Structures are given as structure tokens and as C-alpha cells.
Amino acid sequence: MDHALDTIATAAPFDTAKLDRLMDEAGLDILIVTSRHNVQYLLGGYRFFFFDVMEAIGTSRYLPVFVYQKGHPENSAYIGNRMEKFEQQLGRIWTPIVKAEVWGTIDAIGLAIDHVRKLAGSARRIGIEAGFLPAAARDHLHAGLGDVEFREAHFTLERLRAVKSPAELDLIREASERVVDAMMATFKGCAPGMTKNDVVARLRREEHERDLVFEYCLIAAGKSHNRAPSNQLLAERDVISIDSGGNYRGYIGDLSRMGILGEPDSELSELLQEIEDIQQVARRAIRPGVMGGDIIAAGEAVVGSSPHRAVLDFTAHGIGLVSHEAPRLTATGPVPYSPYDADRPLERGMVISIETALLHPVRGYIKLEDTLIVTESGWEAPGDHGRGWNSSTLMA
């Protein structure tokens, strides 16, 4: 091994004082981080290209590991695949200790165990991400460090990421703008006789052309509320709901827009306007210092007074590296978690997704989803175009 490449001494790309405080609150001495999104965050955006899509290799899987000791960022270590020596040579990994030597989960967690044993001080409580730690690695970790207490660190790491940096916000802006641009181009190419699979395939191409990693597309068409891609045929005057996540350098652009094969009639215009009104009322609740739950309360109040309240679905959630993350605004959203931020103030730099859907029994599935950045005086909405009915230009 080339020991000249063993270390790269530079400053941590995250707020170490904040992380130390969060670890104190959780009673943690050391973090062993194994989720790709949190490893990416702690490495300042670095993500190994070879395993960007697929994790399986040989008889095991790729498991990046970041080890952090509270109060000692100089002891931070990154454990990665052997091919990551190429990235190390380019100076893309900041940690003072880099071990690009592993292929699977057992050897990766084994090097983490070795590193923890060498750290000074009493490491009695170690934070892990149980949901992102394979069983084989977990068993090996417990056997190798059986004299310590393991605690869940998911919440600690999520709170570290809750307020986005200016660089992160730039990536979220780009992701949001590009996803909506891809949707607009896709709607223009829709025509009767195409299938929902055809539409999704076109959206995938449009997102790829905009340097996005296509993650998913929930698509409904016609009167159906089914949002899975399928061979359902599009017909003249069908409405089309596209809700897609496009990933730009690790950050999610997750928005929803409406299209139609033809022109909307007055009822469709009124239905989409009702959704727009709910979205705008919820936006007005967003600014620093406002309780996170006020966003939910504002939207739900409008929904409760609507004649369509039985078929309206409103929610809001945090978004960033993960499609549902801090701030946690409600316990009744589609992803279950406690509403930690409902009675805590919003902070500048938080990012929130607001979404309203109307499941009309005759006119179909109608939805808008927007991304809002909390600013000093209110909010900013990247990707805020295409909010009306987007008509196909290839109508027969």
C-alpha cells in the first residue's frame, strides 16, 4: 500500500461543533455511519461513482463506513472500496484517515472496529444506523466491540442535515428546476395511443438529458387513480399526473405537475385552481420562527372547508438528500414518524415539500407538489413553473 496516500489533512466540510452538541444530547461518544446519504453528507458531497446505482458485488455488497469521534474530527476515518484509491489520489476524500481497502460488509466493518479500538478516551456509547447496517456487519460489529453500548444515531444525523448550506440549496434549486423542465418536455410529447410506460420512458430520457439520475415516476392518467407505470393507453382529453424524483448530485428534486391531451374544460380548471389555492395558503405559513406544524394546520384548514374534502389529500414534509427528512412536520403523513418539528420553529435553510392531491371519482387524479426553501423573510420556490394545465402539442 502507498502510505503517502494514507491521509489527506483538511477541515471537515460540516459543522463539527453542531455534531458534537447533537452527540452530547444523544449520549454518543462515537458514530459509525453506514448509510450512503449520511456518508455523502459527512464527506462533503463525495459519493463513489462505481456504486452510485448498484450495491451488490461478488458475494457481498458495497458498504461505505464513516467513523467520527466526538470532539476529535482529526480522528475521522473513511473506509471504502479498493477502487476508491483512485478518488483518494484526486483529493476527493477529506478525512485524515482513509482506508480504501475493502470489498464487502465484513471487511469494511472490521476496519471500523480496528479504528474505534485505537481511538483515545473512553468510547462507551457508539451510534449506529440500524436501518442501514446489514445483519452480517451488525453481528460482526457487536462481536468485535461487545463491551460498548450501541444506540440508534439516525435522528442525530438527520438533525445535523436539517438546515441546508448555501451549496446544498444550490443543488436543490438545480434538481427542482430540471425535474420540472423534464416534465414540461414530456407533456409536450404525449399523444393518444401512447401508454403510461411510454410517458415514463420519455421522462426518464428528459431527466437524463438534464444530468439528473432518474429515481421514480408516479403517473396517473384518465379517470384512474392508479399511479404505477403500466400499459394503460392514453386517450384524447385524458388528464396526466406526473410526480417524479430526479436526483442531482445526491439531492432530490421531487415535484408534481399536470398535463392534458387537449384543453382543460372549466371544471378541470376549477379543480386545479382549488389545489393551487391550498398550496398557496400553506406557503404563506412558511418563514423563520413559525412552528413547523403551522404549515400542516394552514393546509388542513382549507381542505376542511372544501366541498371536496373527502377526496383531498394534503401533507408537507422535509426534503433534501432523502425524500422525507427533517423538518418532521406531522405524524399523519404518508411516511410514519413523530412530528418533532411541529412545535419547533422553522429555520432559514430548511427545505419543505408541500403536496395536495384531489382524487376525483370522474376527472381523475389531480395533484401539485412544490419545493419550498425557507429564506430570511419567507420562502423561495425553485421549479415553480408549469403549475397550470400543460397541453400536449402532439394532439391528433
XYZ file of C-alpha atoms in Angstrom, residues 239 257-258 264-284 299 302-303 305-308 312 314 356-358 360 363 365-368 370 386-390:
48
model
C -55.519 14.156 -17.738
C -47.345 18.705 -12.368
C -50.447 18.128 -14.500
C -58.995 21.702 -19.943
C -62.682 22.454 -19.522
C -63.994 24.806 -16.851
C -64.417 22.050 -14.262
C -60.823 20.863 -14.614
C -59.595 24.454 -14.385
C -61.583 24.941 -11.191
C -60.327 21.702 -9.651
C -56.681 22.519 -10.302
C -57.224 26.058 -9.040
C -58.605 24.646 -5.796
C -55.419 22.633 -5.353
C -53.361 25.720 -6.173
C -55.243 27.727 -3.536
C -54.427 25.130 -0.871
C -50.771 25.149 -1.888
C -50.590 28.939 -1.684
C -52.240 29.104 1.748
C -49.726 26.572 3.077
C -46.860 28.580 1.587
C -47.927 31.684 3.464
C -53.342 23.474 4.602
C -58.525 24.972 3.712
C -59.071 21.300 2.952
C -63.736 23.835 4.270
C -63.705 22.389 0.742
C -66.701 20.585 -0.789
C -64.115 18.026 -1.995
C -58.452 15.782 -0.910
C -52.690 17.403 1.809
C -52.028 18.448 -2.434
C -53.871 15.758 -4.382
C -57.536 15.515 -5.373
C -61.804 12.921 -8.200
C -61.989 13.545 -13.561
C -56.010 12.181 -10.082
C -55.059 15.868 -9.896
C -52.011 16.963 -7.909
C -49.430 19.679 -7.354
C -43.796 22.021 -4.742
C -45.715 24.665 -15.212
C -48.286 24.868 -12.423
C -51.363 25.014 -14.685
C -52.692 22.524 -17.208
C -49.903 21.628 -19.636
